[in-house]
Every structure is written in C-alpha cells, then in structure tokens.
Amino acid sequence: MKDARPALRYAKAILNLAKETSAETEVNADMQLIAATISENLDLGVMLKSPVIKSSEKKKVLNSLFAGKTHVISLGMFDLLQENKRMSMLLSIAKQYSIIYDFLKRIQVAKVTTAVPLTEELQTKVMAKIVALTGNKASLENSVNPAILGGFILRVGDVQYDASISNHLNELRKEFDNSHYIPKI
C-alpha cells in the first residue's frame, strides 16, 4: 500500500481538527459512511482513482453524495484532497481515521462469526459478553458462516470465545474418541 503513510497523516490531521471542535465522533460516523459508500460502489471507487477525471469533477460528485449528510470537516477534507490531488486516497484516509479514532477512544474491534446475521437482541448479548471478557467497549464486525451451525465465535484482540454448536460437537467427538470404554455384551 503506497498510500498508507500519507493516508495516516491526513487521517491524523483530520482527527486533530475534529478534536478541536469536539466533532471527532460525528466525523468518525462520516468516515464510516464514506468508506462504506466507496466500498459498496465499484464505479465510485474507479472514478476516484481515475487519472483521467479531473479532481474538480470528483469533488462535485463527492459533494453531491455527502453534502447535508456529513460534518463540515468531512466536506472540507474533499477541498483539501482536491488541492493536493489526493482524491484517490479517500478510502484509505477514511479507514485510517476510523482505526485511529477507535484507538483514541479505546474501542476495540470485535469480530463475531455467526450462522445467521445478528439481530438487535443478539448484538446486545454479544456486546455484554465483550464487556465481560475484556472490560472495554467494542465495535462489532459480523461475518456469517453457516458451517458453525449455531451460536457464535467471538474474537476481540487476542481473545477468542467459541460458543458455536460445531465446536461443542467437536468437543463431544473428542471425548468419545478418547474414551476407551468398551461396553460388556
């Protein structure tokens, strides 16, 4: 990633500016929206990276997409990126901002694997388990894997909690395999 270091510098600068106005949480929500929008829309990502399209046109597209939905600092970032001809780095900057914001606020990323998508009730239970295991809040990333059959697998930092049905079945299988009990006939 050749853009990683400059993206981190831009993200830090934006975070510092947002902290001065106590808007770092709002800007973080904007960065998550921007990253999700670019990631979900392939054409937008291609347009931002295109050397053929002028920076001013890219900025117009971004302003039409995000004006009214984002904080003034986030919109000002588009101006800065246009001036410095760095529009292609927008996705990297948005991701870096969220990473350093989470670090600043001591929010960990919890990866939850479930057999079905999480409901609000399940998210609440998983968040309670995260607080019980780590003592800290976390943001959830849910991935769906039907192979675990039910329950969930939770990873927070280097801690893993496996409450999946497939894990319980594997444990039972190991117990039966290790058992040398031969029934009398």
Short mmCIF file of C-alpha atoms in Angstrom, two decimals:
data_model
loop_
_atom_site.label_atom_id
_atom_site.label_comp_id
_atom_site.label_asym_id
_atom_site.label_seq_id
_atom_site.Cartn_x
_atom_site.Cartn_y
_atom_site.Cartn_z
CA MET A 1 0.00 0.00 0.00
CA LYS A 2 1.87 3.03 -1.23
CA ASP A 3 -0.79 5.41 0.13
CA ALA A 4 -0.76 4.07 3.70
CA ARG A 5 1.62 6.62 5.23
CA PRO A 6 0.14 9.73 3.60
CA ALA A 7 -3.38 8.46 4.36
CA LEU A 8 -2.43 8.09 8.00
CA ARG A 9 -1.04 11.64 8.08
CA TYR A 10 -4.24 13.05 6.56
CA ALA A 11 -6.36 10.99 8.97
CA LYS A 12 -4.39 12.24 11.99
CA ALA A 13 -4.71 15.84 10.81
CA ILE A 14 -8.47 15.48 10.32
CA LEU A 15 -8.83 13.84 13.74
CA ASN A 16 -6.86 16.66 15.39
CA LEU A 17 -9.07 19.25 13.69
CA ALA A 18 -12.20 17.34 14.71
CA LYS A 19 -10.97 17.10 18.34
CA GLU A 20 -10.54 20.89 18.46
CA THR A 21 -14.24 21.31 17.71
CA SER A 22 -15.35 18.21 19.69
CA ALA A 23 -16.71 16.67 16.50
CA GLU A 24 -14.49 13.56 16.34
CA THR A 25 -17.43 11.19 16.85
CA GLU A 26 -19.50 12.83 14.10
CA VAL A 27 -16.54 12.82 11.73
CA ASN A 28 -15.92 9.15 12.55
CA ALA A 29 -19.50 8.35 11.54
CA ASP A 30 -18.87 10.32 8.32
CA MET A 31 -15.69 8.38 7.62
CA GLN A 32 -17.52 5.10 8.12
CA LEU A 33 -20.25 6.28 5.73
CA ILE A 34 -17.67 7.38 3.15
CA ALA A 35 -15.72 4.10 3.41
CA ALA A 36 -18.88 2.01 3.15
CA THR A 37 -20.17 4.03 0.17
CA ILE A 38 -16.89 3.71 -1.75
CA SER A 39 -16.51 0.02 -0.87
CA GLU A 40 -20.06 -0.81 -1.95
CA ASN A 41 -19.98 1.21 -5.16
CA LEU A 42 -17.30 -0.06 -7.53
CA ASP A 43 -17.90 2.74 -10.05
CA LEU A 44 -17.28 5.40 -7.40
CA GLY A 45 -14.00 3.78 -6.39
CA VAL A 46 -12.87 3.57 -10.01
CA MET A 47 -13.83 7.20 -10.61
CA LEU A 48 -11.85 8.38 -7.59
CA LYS A 49 -8.73 6.53 -8.72
CA SER A 50 -9.01 7.56 -12.37
CA PRO A 51 -6.24 9.91 -13.53
CA VAL A 52 -8.40 10.96 -16.50
CA ILE A 53 -11.19 12.54 -14.44
CA LYS A 54 -10.38 15.99 -13.03
CA SER A 55 -10.21 16.47 -9.27
CA SER A 56 -12.85 19.17 -9.50
CA GLU A 57 -15.29 16.70 -11.06
CA LYS A 58 -14.51 14.13 -8.39
CA LYS A 59 -15.16 16.75 -5.71
CA LYS A 60 -18.51 17.66 -7.30
CA VAL A 61 -19.58 14.01 -7.20
CA LEU A 62 -18.49 13.64 -3.56
CA ASN A 63 -20.24 16.86 -2.54
CA SER A 64 -23.46 15.76 -4.26
CA LEU A 65 -23.27 12.40 -2.46
CA PHE A 66 -22.36 13.61 1.02
CA ALA A 67 -23.49 17.26 1.33
CA GLY A 68 -26.11 17.57 4.04
CA LYS A 69 -25.24 14.14 5.42
CA THR A 70 -21.76 14.87 6.74
CA HIS A 71 -19.98 17.32 9.03
CA VAL A 72 -18.29 20.46 7.67
CA ILE A 73 -14.86 18.99 8.48
CA SER A 74 -15.57 15.96 6.30
CA LEU A 75 -16.69 18.18 3.43
CA GLY A 76 -13.59 20.36 3.91
CA MET A 77 -11.47 17.25 3.51
CA PHE A 78 -12.72 16.99 -0.09
CA ASP A 79 -11.38 20.50 -0.77
CA LEU A 80 -8.01 19.60 0.75
CA LEU A 81 -7.75 16.39 -1.25
CA GLN A 82 -8.67 18.23 -4.45
CA GLU A 83 -5.99 20.88 -3.84
CA ASN A 84 -3.33 18.25 -3.22
CA LYS A 85 -4.53 15.92 -5.99
CA ARG A 86 -5.07 13.11 -3.50
CA MET A 87 -8.71 12.17 -4.19
CA SER A 88 -7.65 8.59 -4.91
CA MET A 89 -6.67 8.24 -1.23
CA LEU A 90 -10.13 9.00 0.17
CA LEU A 91 -10.99 5.37 1.02
CA SER A 92 -7.63 4.82 2.73
CA ILE A 93 -7.97 8.04 4.71
CA ALA A 94 -11.49 7.16 5.86
CA LYS A 95 -10.36 3.71 7.03
CA GLN A 96 -7.27 5.10 8.78
CA TYR A 97 -9.39 7.72 10.55
CA SER A 98 -11.69 5.05 11.97
CA ILE A 99 -8.71 2.99 13.14
CA ILE A 100 -7.03 5.85 14.99
CA TYR A 101 -10.39 7.06 16.35
CA ASP A 102 -11.04 3.61 17.83
CA PHE A 103 -7.55 3.61 19.34
CA LEU A 104 -8.08 7.09 20.81
CA LYS A 105 -11.44 6.12 22.33
CA ARG A 106 -10.13 2.69 23.41
CA ILE A 107 -12.72 0.94 21.29
CA GLN A 108 -11.69 -2.49 20.11
CA VAL A 109 -12.98 -4.22 17.02
CA ALA A 110 -14.81 -7.42 17.85
CA LYS A 111 -15.22 -9.95 15.06
CA VAL A 112 -18.28 -12.09 15.54
CA THR A 113 -18.92 -15.13 13.35
CA THR A 114 -22.48 -16.43 13.43
CA ALA A 115 -24.56 -18.92 11.46
CA VAL A 116 -27.13 -16.21 10.67
CA PRO A 117 -26.90 -12.40 10.65
CA LEU A 118 -27.03 -10.82 14.12
CA THR A 119 -30.33 -9.38 15.35
CA GLU A 120 -30.50 -6.42 17.74
CA GLU A 121 -31.11 -8.79 20.66
CA LEU A 122 -28.09 -10.93 19.76
CA GLN A 123 -25.91 -7.83 19.32
CA THR A 124 -26.83 -6.74 22.85
CA LYS A 125 -25.90 -10.16 24.25
CA VAL A 126 -22.61 -10.23 22.33
CA MET A 127 -21.73 -6.71 23.50
CA ALA A 128 -22.37 -7.82 27.10
CA LYS A 129 -20.04 -10.79 26.56
CA ILE A 130 -17.35 -8.49 25.11
CA VAL A 131 -17.52 -6.21 28.16
CA ALA A 132 -17.38 -9.27 30.44
CA LEU A 133 -14.32 -10.69 28.63
CA THR A 134 -12.32 -7.50 28.06
CA GLY A 135 -13.79 -4.80 30.28
CA ASN A 136 -13.93 -2.45 27.26
CA LYS A 137 -16.44 -1.45 24.63
CA ALA A 138 -16.01 -2.67 21.09
CA SER A 139 -17.43 -2.15 17.64
CA LEU A 140 -18.87 -5.26 16.04
CA GLU A 141 -17.99 -6.79 12.69
CA ASN A 142 -20.35 -9.64 11.89
CA SER A 143 -19.49 -12.36 9.39
CA VAL A 144 -21.87 -15.18 8.57
CA ASN A 145 -20.62 -18.78 8.33
CA PRO A 146 -23.36 -21.43 8.20
CA ALA A 147 -20.77 -24.14 8.96
CA ILE A 148 -20.77 -23.24 12.67
CA LEU A 149 -24.43 -24.41 12.78
CA GLY A 150 -25.42 -22.05 15.63
CA GLY A 151 -24.06 -19.95 18.45
CA PHE A 152 -21.14 -17.64 17.73
CA ILE A 153 -17.38 -17.27 17.66
CA LEU A 154 -16.12 -14.01 19.15
CA ARG A 155 -12.63 -12.58 18.59
CA VAL A 156 -11.56 -9.42 20.41
CA GLY A 157 -7.86 -8.65 20.09
CA ASP A 158 -6.08 -11.86 21.03
CA VAL A 159 -9.04 -13.28 23.00
CA GLN A 160 -11.31 -15.83 21.35
CA TYR A 161 -14.55 -17.17 22.78
CA ASP A 162 -16.06 -20.07 20.85
CA ALA A 163 -19.70 -20.72 21.71
CA SER A 164 -20.57 -22.39 18.42
CA ILE A 165 -22.52 -25.60 18.12
CA SER A 166 -19.89 -27.04 15.76
CA ASN A 167 -17.26 -26.51 18.48
CA HIS A 168 -19.41 -28.28 21.06
CA LEU A 169 -19.93 -31.19 18.65
CA ASN A 170 -16.18 -31.41 18.04
CA GLU A 171 -15.56 -31.46 21.80
CA LEU A 172 -18.06 -34.32 22.19
CA ARG A 173 -16.42 -36.18 19.32
CA LYS A 174 -13.02 -35.84 21.02
CA GLU A 175 -14.44 -37.13 24.28
CA PHE A 176 -15.91 -40.18 22.56
CA ASP A 177 -12.68 -40.82 20.64
CA ASN A 178 -10.57 -40.55 23.80
CA SER A 179 -12.91 -42.75 25.75
CA HIS A 180 -11.66 -46.34 25.96
CA TYR A 181 -14.85 -47.60 27.47
CA ILE A 182 -15.86 -50.89 25.89
CA PRO A 183 -19.36 -51.95 26.80
CA LYS A 184 -19.84 -55.51 28.05
CA ILE A 185 -22.05 -57.65 25.93
#
